[in-house]
mmCIF file of C-alpha atoms in Angstrom:
data_model
loop_
_atom_site.group_PDB
_atom_site.id
_atom_site.type_symbol
_atom_site.label_atom_id
_atom_site.label_comp_id
_atom_site.label_asym_id
_atom_site.label_seq_id
_atom_site.Cartn_x
_atom_site.Cartn_y
_atom_site.Cartn_z
ATOM 1 C CA MET C 1 152.909 148.573 131.749
ATOM 2 C CA ASN C 2 150.758 149.778 128.878
ATOM 3 C CA VAL C 3 152.377 152.289 126.573
ATOM 4 C CA ARG C 4 150.425 154.095 123.886
ATOM 5 C CA HIS C 5 151.911 156.294 121.219
ATOM 6 C CA ASP C 6 149.716 158.631 119.205
ATOM 7 C CA PHE C 7 151.450 159.869 116.105
ATOM 8 C CA ILE C 8 149.319 162.304 114.167
ATOM 9 C CA PRO C 9 150.607 162.931 110.646
ATOM 10 C CA CYS C 10 151.307 166.536 109.772
ATOM 11 C CA PRO C 11 149.206 167.916 106.915
ATOM 12 C CA GLN C 12 151.045 167.960 103.613
ATOM 13 C CA PRO C 13 151.180 171.245 101.695
ATOM 14 C CA VAL C 14 149.385 171.293 98.372
ATOM 15 C CA GLN C 15 151.842 171.592 95.516
ATOM 16 C CA SER C 16 150.780 173.047 92.218
ATOM 17 C CA ALA C 17 151.984 171.644 88.917
ATOM 18 C CA PRO C 18 154.879 173.497 87.263
ATOM 19 C CA ALA C 19 153.901 176.010 84.612
ATOM 20 C CA THR C 20 156.314 174.480 82.099
ATOM 21 C CA VAL C 21 157.783 171.035 81.730
ATOM 22 C CA PRO C 22 161.456 171.192 82.653
ATOM 23 C CA GLY C 23 163.888 170.165 79.952
ATOM 24 C CA ILE C 24 166.900 167.952 80.297
ATOM 25 C CA LYS C 25 168.979 170.839 81.591
ATOM 26 C CA GLY C 26 166.394 171.649 84.281
ATOM 27 C CA ALA C 27 166.117 167.999 85.367
ATOM 28 C CA LEU C 28 169.841 167.353 85.367
ATOM 29 C CA GLY C 29 171.226 170.760 86.213
ATOM 30 C CA ALA C 30 174.768 171.209 87.412
ATOM 31 C CA GLY C 31 173.690 171.396 91.054
ATOM 32 C CA ARG C 32 171.735 168.157 90.890
ATOM 33 C CA LEU C 33 174.536 166.378 89.053
ATOM 34 C CA ARG C 34 177.035 167.670 91.611
ATOM 35 C CA SER C 35 174.774 166.308 94.395
ATOM 36 C CA ALA C 36 174.661 162.896 92.702
ATOM 37 C CA LEU C 37 178.457 162.840 92.364
ATOM 38 C CA PHE C 38 178.866 163.916 95.992
ATOM 39 C CA ALA C 39 176.487 161.136 97.067
ATOM 40 C CA ALA C 40 178.418 158.617 94.939
ATOM 41 C CA GLY C 41 181.685 159.678 96.585
ATOM 42 C CA GLY C 42 180.200 159.442 100.058
ATOM 43 C CA LEU C 43 178.605 156.052 99.425
ATOM 44 C CA THR C 44 181.858 154.763 97.915
ATOM 45 C CA ALA C 45 183.801 155.894 100.998
ATOM 46 C CA ILE C 46 181.282 154.260 103.319
ATOM 47 C CA TRP C 47 181.308 150.998 101.337
ATOM 48 C CA ALA C 48 185.113 150.943 101.230
ATOM 49 C CA GLY C 49 185.294 151.628 104.962
ATOM 50 C CA LEU C 50 182.897 148.815 105.797
ATOM 51 C CA HIS C 51 184.137 146.235 103.262
ATOM 52 C CA TRP C 52 187.804 147.104 102.696
ATOM 53 C CA SER C 53 189.031 143.557 103.273
ATOM 54 C CA ASP C 54 186.501 141.938 100.878
ATOM 55 C CA PRO C 55 187.060 142.924 97.228
ATOM 56 C CA ALA C 56 184.256 140.599 96.101
ATOM 57 C CA SER C 57 181.744 142.786 97.966
ATOM 58 C CA TRP C 58 182.051 145.371 95.191
ATOM 59 C CA ILE C 59 179.836 143.115 93.068
ATOM 60 C CA ILE C 60 177.009 144.313 95.301
ATOM 61 C CA GLY C 61 178.615 147.636 96.249
ATOM 62 C CA VAL C 62 178.911 149.184 92.791
ATOM 63 C CA PRO C 63 175.224 148.737 91.838
ATOM 64 C CA THR C 64 174.192 149.908 95.303
ATOM 65 C CA ILE C 65 176.322 153.041 94.991
ATOM 66 C CA LEU C 66 175.002 153.754 91.481
ATOM 67 C CA LEU C 67 171.367 153.314 92.569
ATOM 68 C CA GLY C 68 171.892 155.400 95.698
ATOM 69 C CA SER C 69 173.553 158.278 93.897
ATOM 70 C CA ALA C 70 171.061 158.144 91.003
ATOM 71 C CA SER C 71 168.197 158.350 93.485
ATOM 72 C CA THR C 72 169.393 161.808 94.500
ATOM 73 C CA LEU C 73 168.324 162.999 91.039
ATOM 74 C CA LEU C 74 164.738 162.225 92.046
ATOM 75 C CA LEU C 75 164.898 164.577 95.048
ATOM 76 C CA PRO C 76 163.557 168.107 94.652
ATOM 77 C CA ALA C 77 166.196 170.654 93.716
ATOM 78 C CA SER C 78 167.206 173.075 96.427
ATOM 79 C CA PRO C 79 170.061 175.525 96.864
ATOM 80 C CA PRO C 80 173.098 174.191 98.718
ATOM 81 C CA PRO C 81 173.138 174.898 102.443
ATOM 82 C CA ARG C 82 175.338 177.706 103.668
ATOM 83 C CA LEU C 83 177.012 176.298 106.739
ATOM 84 C CA SER C 84 179.340 178.076 109.110
ATOM 85 C CA VAL C 85 182.591 176.172 109.725
ATOM 86 C CA ARG C 86 182.830 177.556 113.258
ATOM 87 C CA GLY C 87 179.169 176.723 113.858
ATOM 88 C CA ALA C 88 179.715 173.187 112.514
ATOM 89 C CA PHE C 89 182.558 172.534 114.973
ATOM 90 C CA ARG C 90 180.525 173.922 117.858
ATOM 91 C CA PHE C 91 177.514 171.839 116.820
ATOM 92 C CA ALA C 92 179.650 168.665 116.563
ATOM 93 C CA GLY C 93 180.898 169.175 120.126
ATOM 94 C CA PHE C 94 177.371 169.888 121.312
ATOM 95 C CA ALA C 95 176.095 166.730 119.565
ATOM 96 C CA ALA C 96 178.815 164.515 121.070
ATOM 97 C CA ARG C 97 178.082 165.914 124.524
ATOM 98 C CA GLY C 98 174.329 165.500 123.999
ATOM 99 C CA ILE C 99 174.626 161.873 122.909
ATOM 100 C CA THR C 100 176.773 161.002 125.926
ATOM 101 C CA LEU C 101 174.622 162.849 128.457
ATOM 102 C CA GLY C 102 171.468 161.469 126.830
ATOM 103 C CA ALA C 103 172.640 157.874 127.207
ATOM 104 C CA VAL C 104 173.543 158.422 130.861
ATOM 105 C CA ASP C 105 170.287 160.275 131.625
ATOM 106 C CA VAL C 106 167.996 157.715 129.981
ATOM 107 C CA THR C 107 169.839 154.883 131.750
ATOM 108 C CA ARG C 108 169.479 156.660 135.090
ATOM 109 C CA ARG C 109 165.765 157.293 134.554
ATOM 110 C CA SER C 110 165.129 153.699 133.472
ATOM 111 C CA LEU C 111 166.727 152.450 136.679
ATOM 112 C CA ARG C 112 164.818 154.980 138.817
ATOM 113 C CA PRO C 113 161.332 155.473 137.285
ATOM 114 C CA GLU C 114 160.377 157.963 140.011
ATOM 115 C CA LEU C 115 162.630 160.469 138.195
ATOM 116 C CA LEU C 116 160.333 160.396 135.157
ATOM 117 C CA ASN C 117 158.273 163.495 134.485
ATOM 118 C CA ALA C 118 157.272 162.491 130.961
ATOM 119 C CA GLY C 119 155.070 164.684 128.836
ATOM 120 C CA CYS C 120 154.802 166.732 125.682
ATOM 121 C CA LEU C 121 156.146 170.262 125.309
ATOM 122 C CA THR C 122 155.089 172.807 122.705
ATOM 123 C CA PHE C 123 158.051 174.739 121.304
ATOM 124 C CA HIS C 124 157.772 177.650 118.871
ATOM 125 C CA THR C 125 160.967 177.895 116.844
ATOM 126 C CA ARG C 126 162.383 181.091 115.402
ATOM 127 C CA LEU C 127 164.367 179.239 112.739
ATOM 128 C CA PRO C 128 163.420 179.847 109.101
ATOM 129 C CA GLN C 129 161.612 177.172 107.130
ATOM 130 C CA GLY C 130 163.690 174.646 105.241
ATOM 131 C CA ARG C 131 166.922 172.986 106.249
ATOM 132 C CA PRO C 132 167.494 174.852 109.545
ATOM 133 C CA ARG C 133 164.061 173.951 110.879
ATOM 134 C CA ARG C 134 164.281 170.331 109.715
ATOM 135 C CA MET C 135 167.765 170.008 111.202
ATOM 136 C CA PHE C 136 166.446 171.337 114.503
ATOM 137 C CA ALA C 137 163.558 168.842 114.510
ATOM 138 C CA VAL C 138 165.945 165.941 113.888
ATOM 139 C CA ALA C 139 168.621 167.194 116.318
ATOM 140 C CA ILE C 140 166.122 167.306 119.187
ATOM 141 C CA THR C 141 166.779 163.587 119.608
ATOM 142 C CA LEU C 142 170.328 164.498 120.705
ATOM 143 C CA LEU C 143 168.968 166.017 123.895
ATOM 144 C CA PRO C 144 168.554 163.634 126.846
ATOM 145 C CA GLY C 145 165.189 161.857 126.681
ATOM 146 C CA THR C 146 163.602 163.963 123.928
ATOM 147 C CA LEU C 147 161.924 163.170 120.625
ATOM 148 C CA THR C 148 160.153 165.335 118.066
ATOM 149 C CA LYS C 149 156.588 164.088 117.928
ATOM 150 C CA ARG C 150 155.149 166.553 115.440
ATOM 151 C CA MET C 151 156.157 169.639 113.464
ATOM 152 C CA ASP C 152 153.649 172.125 112.038
ATOM 153 C CA ASP C 153 155.227 175.269 110.599
ATOM 154 C CA GLU C 154 157.086 176.921 113.496
ATOM 155 C CA THR C 155 155.440 174.785 116.215
ATOM 156 C CA LEU C 156 157.058 171.564 117.363
ATOM 157 C CA ILE C 157 155.542 169.071 119.773
ATOM 158 C CA VAL C 158 158.380 167.429 121.696
ATOM 159 C CA HIS C 159 157.991 164.346 123.857
ATOM 160 C CA ALA C 160 160.359 164.487 126.815
ATOM 161 C CA LEU C 161 161.132 162.233 129.762
ATOM 162 C CA ASP C 162 161.476 165.450 131.776
ATOM 163 C CA ALA C 163 158.804 167.894 130.624
ATOM 164 C CA GLY C 164 160.080 170.676 132.852
ATOM 165 C CA PRO C 165 161.726 174.058 132.333
ATOM 166 C CA ALA C 166 165.206 172.516 132.040
ATOM 167 C CA THR C 167 164.205 170.778 128.816
ATOM 168 C CA MET C 168 162.772 174.031 127.430
ATOM 169 C CA ARG C 169 166.122 175.740 128.125
ATOM 170 C CA GLU C 170 167.938 172.888 126.357
ATOM 171 C CA LEU C 171 165.639 173.243 123.343
ATOM 172 C CA THR C 172 166.395 176.975 123.176
ATOM 173 C CA GLU C 173 170.131 176.277 123.393
ATOM 174 C CA LEU C 174 169.856 173.668 120.635
ATOM 175 C CA GLU C 175 167.916 176.134 118.479
ATOM 176 C CA ASP C 176 170.749 178.660 118.906
ATOM 177 C CA ARG C 177 173.332 175.989 117.959
ATOM 178 C CA VAL C 178 171.423 175.124 114.783
ATOM 179 C CA ALA C 179 171.203 178.848 113.930
ATOM 180 C CA GLN C 180 174.987 179.131 114.370
ATOM 181 C CA LEU C 181 175.511 176.016 112.236
ATOM 182 C CA PHE C 182 173.633 177.663 109.356
ATOM 183 C CA GLY C 183 175.358 181.015 109.925
ATOM 184 C CA LEU C 184 172.099 182.777 110.792
ATOM 185 C CA GLU C 185 172.144 186.111 112.558
ATOM 186 C CA GLU C 186 171.095 186.252 116.201
ATOM 187 C CA MET C 187 167.428 185.432 116.295
ATOM 188 C CA GLU C 188 164.976 187.651 118.112
#
């Protein structure tokens, strides 16, 4: 069976140089420093959870945590996301359900290839640019047999094992869940 994947890179927006060179305060603002500390705490918790019984592992863990948290200072500054607690719980349940159903569906389709109706779908999202739209593009993989192939502005090309209307309905439902997660008003 020959399988061919065509991944076309999305065009990158042209960024202009800043009008002024940011000073130390601009480069290491409170928000960026807070992000680095949050990353350090998260990485420390992950390392401790994975290597709790091996104190010698901290010889590698501490430099890794410091490098990982310092690397967040290199990321572009952006305002913190405004997430809805209720939306986060609903999205977590939706994600757990999607992962389980996705595993069962892909297994079923791999055992019975006649159930495949693979193809690409074009989906126009109503989510605003930035974190909500990126979260949506990544979360598409939670749906059974789907993968974001390309994203250009509000248009997403989604590869699906079932390129029918059921998948389009699932994409719309996922879009609504992401909107709720970010506390966005009902989208038109």
